[in-house]
Amino acid sequence: MIKLIRSIAISCSALSACLGSFSPAHANTWPTKPIRLLVGFAPGGPTDVVARIIAEEMGKELKQPIIVENKAGAAGNIAAAMLKQAPADGYTLLYNTSSIVIAPWVYQQVGFDPLTDFTPIALTAAVPLVLAINPNVNAGSPQELINLLLATPDHYNYASSGTGAIEHLTAAHMLSAVNAKAVHVPYKGTAPAQVDLIAGATQFTTTTLNTAISPVKAGQLKALAVTSKERTPAMPDVPTLSESLIPGFESLAWQGIVAPLGTPTELVTILNNAINKALQTTQVQTKLAQQGTIVLGGSATEYKDYIASEYKRWGEVVEIADVALD
């Protein structure tokens, strides 16, 4: 998948080739007021931080401020459902995560369909996950951790930011692939999950790289593997799960921006242009690289196709990992 994502970014290096035509009148007059960017997670969290970095640069390009509004709850579902009801005038957008395609497989009712209720604008970034353990766990590699789990089924606990979150599904998928078992402990967010892991109330997790960097550097957690196909520059000495335990394994917490269904094509073009230009700035690339975030980009059509492929893939993961639906 990482090669697919990178090919999307490369294919749009010449923006004029991947941005459609647009009305000169709209280009000259829109936007005429601030744009709302809904974020379905709490202020200061990893998704919120990236959204604000990109929003600031987008605002410079559009010459209107992008106002981030946090509508946290239900793994981002509340914000997504709000966007579905918003006017399709380009003034309300959603900074979505991969949860937009996971939620329909995990929850009975989410209030939206990711394939039919939104207008994709652009893929923005992706974050690998890290298999991290409390330092008191006697494991120096993914295989050693799995050996412990196999020796004492259901004795060890793993934390996540909530049932059905990508952290939960990534860990569940890993365990299913090696026929190991552990007790899932869901929390209401990444922060409390990490606090208990550091304290030793749980033993391991798969959490986003930008969340794991600080506690790993501080020695509060130990990183055993990353879930990208290739090693990350942010943790060059940490192997991938693909090379160390499960060949071909990959899980990325990707992000993007969508608008309400029916948003005019010319507005999609303008917004896509602004996002891609923002992603190419030194400020954005430097800030995101510091968090281990992969900068992407691409056309609206490519993002639509990517959402569809990820929706199918995560549906298969939920089935294979036998994740209980809420």
mmCIF file of C-alpha atoms in Angstrom:
data_model
loop_
_atom_site.group_PDB
_atom_site.id
_atom_site.type_symbol
_atom_site.label_atom_id
_atom_site.label_comp_id
_atom_site.label_asym_id
_atom_site.label_seq_id
_atom_site.Cartn_x
_atom_site.Cartn_y
_atom_site.Cartn_z
ATOM 1 C CA MET A 1 0.000 0.000 0.000
ATOM 2 C CA ILE A 2 2.819 2.420 0.815
ATOM 3 C CA LYS A 3 4.083 2.144 -2.769
ATOM 4 C CA LEU A 4 0.566 2.899 -4.027
ATOM 5 C CA ILE A 5 0.325 5.963 -1.814
ATOM 6 C CA ARG A 6 3.719 7.237 -2.920
ATOM 7 C CA SER A 7 2.805 6.712 -6.558
ATOM 8 C CA ILE A 8 -0.263 8.874 -6.014
ATOM 9 C CA ALA A 9 1.868 11.662 -4.608
ATOM 10 C CA ILE A 10 4.434 11.389 -7.400
ATOM 11 C CA SER A 11 1.799 11.350 -10.122
ATOM 12 C CA CYS A 12 0.605 14.744 -8.955
ATOM 13 C CA SER A 13 3.949 16.488 -8.715
ATOM 14 C CA ALA A 14 2.838 18.530 -11.693
ATOM 15 C CA LEU A 15 -0.363 19.922 -10.228
ATOM 16 C CA SER A 16 -1.728 21.196 -13.490
ATOM 17 C CA ALA A 17 -1.874 17.651 -14.778
ATOM 18 C CA CYS A 18 -4.080 16.353 -11.990
ATOM 19 C CA LEU A 19 -6.311 19.380 -11.365
ATOM 20 C CA GLY A 20 -9.224 19.759 -13.717
ATOM 21 C CA SER A 21 -10.372 22.924 -15.387
ATOM 22 C CA PHE A 22 -12.330 25.462 -13.351
ATOM 23 C CA SER A 23 -14.379 28.546 -13.912
ATOM 24 C CA PRO A 24 -12.299 31.758 -13.862
ATOM 25 C CA ALA A 25 -15.209 33.494 -12.172
ATOM 26 C CA HIS A 26 -15.194 31.048 -9.276
ATOM 27 C CA ALA A 27 -11.412 31.208 -9.061
ATOM 28 C CA ASN A 28 -11.561 34.974 -8.652
ATOM 29 C CA THR A 29 -14.420 35.153 -6.153
ATOM 30 C CA TRP A 30 -14.274 31.995 -4.049
ATOM 31 C CA PRO A 31 -13.801 31.720 -1.137
ATOM 32 C CA THR A 32 -15.195 34.972 0.226
ATOM 33 C CA LYS A 33 -15.341 33.925 3.894
ATOM 34 C CA PRO A 34 -13.568 31.574 6.321
ATOM 35 C CA ILE A 35 -13.822 27.812 5.753
ATOM 36 C CA ARG A 36 -14.713 25.374 8.564
ATOM 37 C CA LEU A 37 -12.567 22.257 8.848
ATOM 38 C CA LEU A 38 -14.214 19.677 11.105
ATOM 39 C CA VAL A 39 -11.882 17.368 13.033
ATOM 40 C CA GLY A 40 -13.496 14.401 14.734
ATOM 41 C CA PHE A 41 -10.909 14.172 17.495
ATOM 42 C CA ALA A 42 -9.836 16.165 20.534
ATOM 43 C CA PRO A 43 -7.709 19.338 20.357
ATOM 44 C CA GLY A 44 -4.001 18.641 20.697
ATOM 45 C CA GLY A 45 -4.258 15.037 19.544
ATOM 46 C CA PRO A 46 -2.152 13.683 16.669
ATOM 47 C CA THR A 47 -4.901 14.141 14.045
ATOM 48 C CA ASP A 48 -5.722 17.643 15.244
ATOM 49 C CA VAL A 49 -2.067 18.689 15.128
ATOM 50 C CA VAL A 50 -1.616 17.584 11.512
ATOM 51 C CA ALA A 51 -4.933 19.121 10.460
ATOM 52 C CA ARG A 52 -3.952 22.499 11.897
ATOM 53 C CA ILE A 53 -0.542 22.458 10.227
ATOM 54 C CA ILE A 54 -2.130 21.844 6.829
ATOM 55 C CA ALA A 55 -5.048 24.216 7.448
ATOM 56 C CA GLU A 56 -2.727 27.116 8.175
ATOM 57 C CA GLU A 57 -0.944 26.757 4.836
ATOM 58 C CA MET A 58 -4.191 26.143 2.956
ATOM 59 C CA GLY A 59 -5.536 29.407 4.349
ATOM 60 C CA LYS A 60 -2.551 31.290 2.970
ATOM 61 C CA GLU A 61 -3.178 29.854 -0.491
ATOM 62 C CA LEU A 62 -6.936 30.534 -0.413
ATOM 63 C CA LYS A 63 -6.515 33.955 1.249
ATOM 64 C CA GLN A 64 -9.144 33.010 3.812
ATOM 65 C CA PRO A 65 -8.623 31.454 7.238
ATOM 66 C CA ILE A 66 -9.360 27.753 7.677
ATOM 67 C CA ILE A 67 -11.059 27.450 11.059
ATOM 68 C CA VAL A 68 -10.518 24.059 12.710
ATOM 69 C CA GLU A 69 -13.532 22.913 14.728
ATOM 70 C CA ASN A 70 -13.080 19.870 16.938
ATOM 71 C CA LYS A 71 -16.165 17.642 17.060
ATOM 72 C CA ALA A 72 -14.740 14.717 18.981
ATOM 73 C CA GLY A 73 -16.562 11.492 19.686
ATOM 74 C CA ALA A 74 -17.416 8.026 18.383
ATOM 75 C CA ALA A 75 -14.048 7.559 16.622
ATOM 76 C CA GLY A 76 -14.702 10.522 14.339
ATOM 77 C CA ASN A 77 -18.219 9.441 13.385
ATOM 78 C CA ILE A 78 -19.888 12.511 14.898
ATOM 79 C CA ALA A 79 -17.899 14.920 12.736
ATOM 80 C CA ALA A 80 -18.461 12.804 9.617
ATOM 81 C CA ALA A 81 -22.212 12.706 10.215
ATOM 82 C CA MET A 82 -22.178 16.493 10.681
ATOM 83 C CA LEU A 83 -20.435 16.978 7.358
ATOM 84 C CA LYS A 84 -23.098 14.903 5.614
ATOM 85 C CA GLN A 85 -25.692 17.481 6.692
ATOM 86 C CA ALA A 86 -23.610 20.542 5.748
ATOM 87 C CA PRO A 87 -24.279 22.666 2.630
ATOM 88 C CA ALA A 88 -22.278 21.592 -0.416
ATOM 89 C CA ASP A 89 -20.777 25.038 -0.893
ATOM 90 C CA GLY A 90 -17.148 24.306 -0.025
ATOM 91 C CA TYR A 91 -17.279 26.217 3.241
ATOM 92 C CA THR A 92 -17.504 23.124 5.459
ATOM 93 C CA LEU A 93 -14.935 20.337 5.112
ATOM 94 C CA LEU A 94 -13.911 17.295 7.130
ATOM 95 C CA TYR A 95 -10.366 16.355 7.989
ATOM 96 C CA ASN A 96 -10.978 12.631 7.997
ATOM 97 C CA THR A 97 -8.846 9.699 9.029
ATOM 98 C CA SER A 98 -8.896 6.060 7.996
ATOM 99 C CA SER A 99 -11.659 5.605 10.589
ATOM 100 C CA ILE A 100 -14.063 6.883 7.938
ATOM 101 C CA VAL A 101 -13.807 3.517 6.139
ATOM 102 C CA ILE A 102 -13.375 1.389 9.265
ATOM 103 C CA ALA A 103 -16.374 2.638 11.248
ATOM 104 C CA PRO A 104 -19.077 1.201 8.955
ATOM 105 C CA TRP A 105 -17.631 -2.279 9.512
ATOM 106 C CA VAL A 106 -17.398 -1.911 13.283
ATOM 107 C CA TYR A 107 -20.495 0.029 14.323
ATOM 108 C CA GLN A 108 -24.109 -0.871 13.621
ATOM 109 C CA GLN A 109 -25.012 2.715 12.723
ATOM 110 C CA VAL A 110 -22.580 5.495 11.828
ATOM 111 C CA GLY A 111 -24.868 7.969 10.075
ATOM 112 C CA PHE A 112 -22.934 8.063 6.809
ATOM 113 C CA ASP A 113 -21.637 5.985 3.931
ATOM 114 C CA PRO A 114 -18.001 6.792 3.063
ATOM 115 C CA LEU A 115 -18.492 5.751 -0.560
ATOM 116 C CA THR A 116 -21.647 7.718 -1.364
ATOM 117 C CA ASP A 117 -22.134 10.562 1.117
ATOM 118 C CA PHE A 118 -19.006 12.658 0.559
ATOM 119 C CA THR A 119 -16.981 14.370 -2.149
ATOM 120 C CA PRO A 120 -13.305 13.404 -1.767
ATOM 121 C CA ILE A 121 -10.894 16.339 -2.100
ATOM 122 C CA ALA A 122 -7.393 14.978 -1.444
ATOM 123 C CA LEU A 123 -5.339 12.448 0.472
ATOM 124 C CA THR A 124 -3.028 14.406 2.768
ATOM 125 C CA ALA A 125 -0.817 12.190 4.921
ATOM 126 C CA ALA A 126 -0.253 8.757 6.442
ATOM 127 C CA VAL A 127 1.181 7.685 9.780
ATOM 128 C CA PRO A 128 2.687 4.240 10.455
ATOM 129 C CA LEU A 129 1.795 2.542 13.715
ATOM 130 C CA VAL A 130 4.280 1.259 16.267
ATOM 131 C CA LEU A 131 4.106 -2.006 18.165
ATOM 132 C CA ALA A 132 5.173 -0.736 21.582
ATOM 133 C CA ILE A 133 5.473 -2.449 24.946
ATOM 134 C CA ASN A 134 5.903 -1.443 28.547
ATOM 135 C CA PRO A 135 9.663 -1.779 29.262
ATOM 136 C CA ASN A 136 8.936 -4.305 32.020
ATOM 137 C CA VAL A 137 7.640 -6.801 29.461
ATOM 138 C CA ASN A 138 10.437 -9.283 28.769
ATOM 139 C CA ALA A 139 10.476 -9.065 24.973
ATOM 140 C CA GLY A 140 13.130 -7.650 22.668
ATOM 141 C CA SER A 141 11.415 -8.369 19.375
ATOM 142 C CA PRO A 142 7.924 -8.928 17.935
ATOM 143 C CA GLN A 143 8.550 -12.691 17.879
ATOM 144 C CA GLU A 144 9.538 -12.706 21.551
ATOM 145 C CA LEU A 145 6.346 -10.845 22.435
ATOM 146 C CA ILE A 146 4.270 -13.326 20.452
ATOM 147 C CA ASN A 147 6.067 -16.200 22.188
ATOM 148 C CA LEU A 148 4.932 -14.786 25.534
ATOM 149 C CA LEU A 149 1.358 -14.489 24.295
ATOM 150 C CA LEU A 150 1.356 -18.034 22.936
ATOM 151 C CA ALA A 151 2.747 -19.404 26.189
ATOM 152 C CA THR A 152 0.090 -17.695 28.320
ATOM 153 C CA PRO A 153 -3.069 -17.037 26.271
ATOM 154 C CA ASP A 154 -5.186 -14.092 27.455
ATOM 155 C CA HIS A 155 -2.677 -13.298 30.212
ATOM 156 C CA TYR A 156 -1.438 -10.095 28.560
ATOM 157 C CA ASN A 157 -3.482 -6.965 27.824
ATOM 158 C CA TYR A 158 -3.197 -4.535 24.939
ATOM 159 C CA ALA A 159 -4.482 -0.972 24.928
ATOM 160 C CA SER A 160 -6.156 1.017 22.175
ATOM 161 C CA SER A 161 -7.882 4.364 21.789
ATOM 162 C CA GLY A 162 -11.220 2.571 21.459
ATOM 163 C CA THR A 163 -13.024 -0.433 20.031
ATOM 164 C CA GLY A 164 -12.800 -0.387 16.256
ATOM 165 C CA ALA A 165 -10.046 2.237 16.163
ATOM 166 C CA ILE A 166 -7.156 1.530 13.821
ATOM 167 C CA GLU A 167 -4.929 0.811 16.840
ATOM 168 C CA HIS A 168 -7.352 -1.898 17.937
ATOM 169 C CA LEU A 169 -7.774 -3.418 14.479
ATOM 170 C CA THR A 170 -4.045 -3.381 13.741
ATOM 171 C CA ALA A 171 -3.270 -5.275 16.934
ATOM 172 C CA ALA A 172 -6.190 -7.665 16.392
ATOM 173 C CA HIS A 173 -5.027 -8.331 12.824
ATOM 174 C CA MET A 174 -1.473 -9.011 14.004
ATOM 175 C CA LEU A 175 -2.656 -11.409 16.706
ATOM 176 C CA SER A 176 -4.958 -13.212 14.298
ATOM 177 C CA ALA A 177 -2.142 -13.636 11.775
ATOM 178 C CA VAL A 178 0.049 -15.474 14.310
ATOM 179 C CA ASN A 179 -2.780 -17.277 16.148
ATOM 180 C CA ALA A 180 -2.036 -15.497 19.413
ATOM 181 C CA LYS A 181 -4.448 -14.085 21.972
ATOM 182 C CA ALA A 182 -4.446 -11.100 24.304
ATOM 183 C CA VAL A 183 -7.122 -9.123 26.120
ATOM 184 C CA HIS A 184 -8.164 -5.891 24.424
ATOM 185 C CA VAL A 185 -8.552 -2.910 26.771
ATOM 186 C CA PRO A 186 -10.270 -0.002 24.964
ATOM 187 C CA TYR A 187 -9.878 3.565 26.218
ATOM 188 C CA LYS A 188 -11.594 6.816 25.379
ATOM 189 C CA GLY A 189 -8.710 8.192 23.370
ATOM 190 C CA THR A 190 -5.003 7.713 22.776
ATOM 191 C CA ALA A 191 -3.798 9.740 25.773
ATOM 192 C CA PRO A 192 -5.393 7.666 28.566
ATOM 193 C CA ALA A 193 -4.408 4.457 26.778
ATOM 194 C CA GLN A 194 -0.801 5.581 26.711
ATOM 195 C CA VAL A 195 -0.833 6.678 30.358
ATOM 196 C CA ASP A 196 -1.922 3.225 31.513
ATOM 197 C CA LEU A 197 0.539 1.465 29.216
ATOM 198 C CA ILE A 198 3.402 3.492 30.638
ATOM 199 C CA ALA A 199 2.154 2.746 34.166
ATOM 200 C CA GLY A 200 2.057 -0.980 33.404
ATOM 201 C CA ALA A 201 -1.713 -1.480 33.621
ATOM 202 C CA THR A 202 -1.499 -2.855 30.081
ATOM 203 C CA GLN A 203 1.465 -4.513 28.412
ATOM 204 C CA PHE A 204 1.482 -3.513 24.745
ATOM 205 C CA THR A 205 -0.237 -1.517 22.042
ATOM 206 C CA THR A 206 -0.098 -0.592 18.392
ATOM 207 C CA THR A 207 -0.260 3.187 18.375
ATOM 208 C CA THR A 208 0.474 5.877 15.817
ATOM 209 C CA LEU A 209 4.112 6.798 15.326
ATOM 210 C CA ASN A 210 3.594 10.480 16.098
ATOM 211 C CA THR A 211 2.098 9.462 19.451
ATOM 212 C CA ALA A 212 4.818 6.945 20.246
ATOM 213 C CA ILE A 213 7.912 9.012 19.419
ATOM 214 C CA SER A 214 8.187 10.987 22.669
ATOM 215 C CA PRO A 215 7.603 8.168 25.197
ATOM 216 C CA VAL A 216 9.887 5.837 23.225
ATOM 217 C CA LYS A 217 12.688 8.410 23.216
ATOM 218 C CA ALA A 218 12.129 8.985 26.930
ATOM 219 C CA GLY A 219 12.424 5.260 27.666
ATOM 220 C CA GLN A 220 8.836 5.071 28.916
ATOM 221 C CA LEU A 221 7.916 2.650 26.136
ATOM 222 C CA LYS A 222 9.912 0.254 23.988
ATOM 223 C CA ALA A 223 9.294 0.096 20.228
ATOM 224 C CA LEU A 224 9.456 -3.412 18.753
ATOM 225 C CA ALA A 225 8.280 -2.754 15.191
ATOM 226 C CA VAL A 226 6.575 -0.313 12.851
ATOM 227 C CA THR A 227 3.657 -1.226 10.595
ATOM 228 C CA SER A 228 4.785 0.427 7.370
ATOM 229 C CA LYS A 229 6.271 -1.738 4.612
ATOM 230 C CA GLU A 230 9.570 0.131 4.953
ATOM 231 C CA ARG A 231 11.421 1.380 8.017
ATOM 232 C CA THR A 232 10.697 4.939 9.015
ATOM 233 C CA PRO A 233 13.395 7.645 9.252
ATOM 234 C CA ALA A 234 11.858 8.648 12.585
ATOM 235 C CA MET A 235 12.879 5.258 14.064
ATOM 236 C CA PRO A 236 15.466 3.857 11.643
ATOM 237 C CA ASP A 237 16.648 1.114 13.989
ATOM 238 C CA VAL A 238 13.157 -0.295 14.551
ATOM 239 C CA PRO A 239 12.256 -3.116 12.123
ATOM 240 C CA THR A 240 8.952 -3.430 10.326
ATOM 241 C CA LEU A 241 6.416 -6.078 11.271
ATOM 242 C CA SER A 242 6.656 -7.249 7.675
ATOM 243 C CA GLU A 243 10.374 -8.032 7.936
ATOM 244 C CA SER A 244 10.375 -9.287 11.515
ATOM 245 C CA LEU A 245 7.167 -11.249 11.986
ATOM 246 C CA ILE A 246 4.434 -11.192 9.302
ATOM 247 C CA PRO A 247 5.614 -10.832 5.680
ATOM 248 C CA GLY A 248 3.549 -8.285 3.777
ATOM 249 C CA PHE A 249 1.912 -6.814 6.883
ATOM 250 C CA GLU A 250 1.068 -3.127 6.615
ATOM 251 C CA SER A 251 -1.222 -0.760 8.488
ATOM 252 C CA LEU A 252 -1.243 3.007 8.058
ATOM 253 C CA ALA A 253 -3.370 5.644 9.750
ATOM 254 C CA TRP A 254 -4.047 7.757 6.677
ATOM 255 C CA GLN A 255 -5.757 11.126 6.503
ATOM 256 C CA GLY A 256 -7.470 13.322 3.960
ATOM 257 C CA ILE A 257 -10.080 15.980 3.353
ATOM 258 C CA VAL A 258 -13.614 15.439 2.103
ATOM 259 C CA ALA A 259 -16.524 17.781 1.396
ATOM 260 C CA PRO A 260 -20.292 17.238 1.382
ATOM 261 C CA LEU A 261 -21.740 15.278 -1.521
ATOM 262 C CA GLY A 262 -22.569 17.539 -4.446
ATOM 263 C CA THR A 263 -19.812 20.089 -3.903
ATOM 264 C CA PRO A 264 -19.274 21.793 -7.300
ATOM 265 C CA THR A 265 -16.380 20.464 -9.359
ATOM 266 C CA GLU A 266 -14.763 23.888 -9.669
ATOM 267 C CA LEU A 267 -14.647 24.230 -5.866
ATOM 268 C CA VAL A 268 -13.174 20.740 -5.528
ATOM 269 C CA THR A 269 -10.463 21.795 -7.963
ATOM 270 C CA ILE A 270 -9.636 24.955 -6.034
ATOM 271 C CA LEU A 271 -9.511 23.100 -2.713
ATOM 272 C CA ASN A 272 -7.444 20.261 -4.134
ATOM 273 C CA ASN A 273 -4.992 22.775 -5.558
ATOM 274 C CA ALA A 274 -4.686 24.526 -2.178
ATOM 275 C CA ILE A 275 -4.114 21.248 -0.320
ATOM 276 C CA ASN A 276 -1.420 20.041 -2.711
ATOM 277 C CA LYS A 277 0.389 23.366 -2.609
ATOM 278 C CA ALA A 278 0.219 23.372 1.201
ATOM 279 C CA LEU A 279 1.679 19.864 1.332
ATOM 280 C CA GLN A 280 4.600 20.924 -0.852
ATOM 281 C CA THR A 281 5.664 23.796 1.403
ATOM 282 C CA THR A 282 8.823 23.443 3.457
ATOM 283 C CA GLN A 283 6.908 24.347 6.623
ATOM 284 C CA VAL A 284 4.418 21.507 6.287
ATOM 285 C CA GLN A 285 6.940 18.900 5.172
ATOM 286 C CA THR A 286 9.358 19.774 7.974
ATOM 287 C CA LYS A 287 6.723 19.771 10.713
ATOM 288 C CA LEU A 288 5.142 16.518 9.585
ATOM 289 C CA ALA A 289 8.484 14.777 9.118
ATOM 290 C CA GLN A 290 9.316 15.541 12.748
ATOM 291 C CA GLN A 291 6.301 13.444 13.725
ATOM 292 C CA GLY A 292 7.096 10.580 11.383
ATOM 293 C CA THR A 293 4.164 11.512 9.164
ATOM 294 C CA ILE A 294 4.356 10.702 5.447
ATOM 295 C CA VAL A 295 3.297 13.648 3.277
ATOM 296 C CA LEU A 296 1.078 12.583 0.388
ATOM 297 C CA GLY A 297 -1.279 14.546 -1.895
ATOM 298 C CA GLY A 298 -2.905 13.773 -5.222
ATOM 299 C CA SER A 299 -6.065 14.358 -7.212
ATOM 300 C CA ALA A 300 -9.644 14.126 -6.000
ATOM 301 C CA THR A 301 -10.275 11.153 -8.279
ATOM 302 C CA GLU A 302 -7.296 9.269 -6.894
ATOM 303 C CA TYR A 303 -8.518 9.907 -3.365
ATOM 304 C CA LYS A 304 -11.986 8.621 -4.255
ATOM 305 C CA ASP A 305 -10.456 5.404 -5.596
ATOM 306 C CA TYR A 306 -8.207 5.067 -2.555
ATOM 307 C CA ILE A 307 -11.156 5.396 -0.140
ATOM 308 C CA ALA A 308 -12.971 2.641 -2.035
ATOM 309 C CA SER A 309 -9.968 0.288 -1.941
ATOM 310 C CA GLU A 310 -9.339 0.922 1.766
ATOM 311 C CA TYR A 311 -13.013 0.388 2.586
ATOM 312 C CA LYS A 312 -12.808 -3.074 1.039
ATOM 313 C CA ARG A 313 -9.471 -3.896 2.677
ATOM 314 C CA TRP A 314 -10.525 -2.953 6.209
ATOM 315 C CA GLY A 315 -13.779 -4.844 5.833
ATOM 316 C CA GLU A 316 -11.708 -7.955 5.190
ATOM 317 C CA VAL A 317 -9.489 -7.210 8.202
ATOM 318 C CA VAL A 318 -12.511 -6.883 10.503
ATOM 319 C CA GLU A 319 -13.810 -10.231 9.281
ATOM 320 C CA ILE A 320 -10.475 -12.028 9.508
ATOM 321 C CA ALA A 321 -9.638 -10.631 12.942
ATOM 322 C CA ASP A 322 -13.170 -11.457 14.131
ATOM 323 C CA VAL A 323 -13.625 -8.064 15.760
ATOM 324 C CA ALA A 324 -16.885 -7.930 17.703
ATOM 325 C CA LEU A 325 -19.263 -5.295 16.379
ATOM 326 C CA ASP A 326 -20.799 -2.751 18.743
#
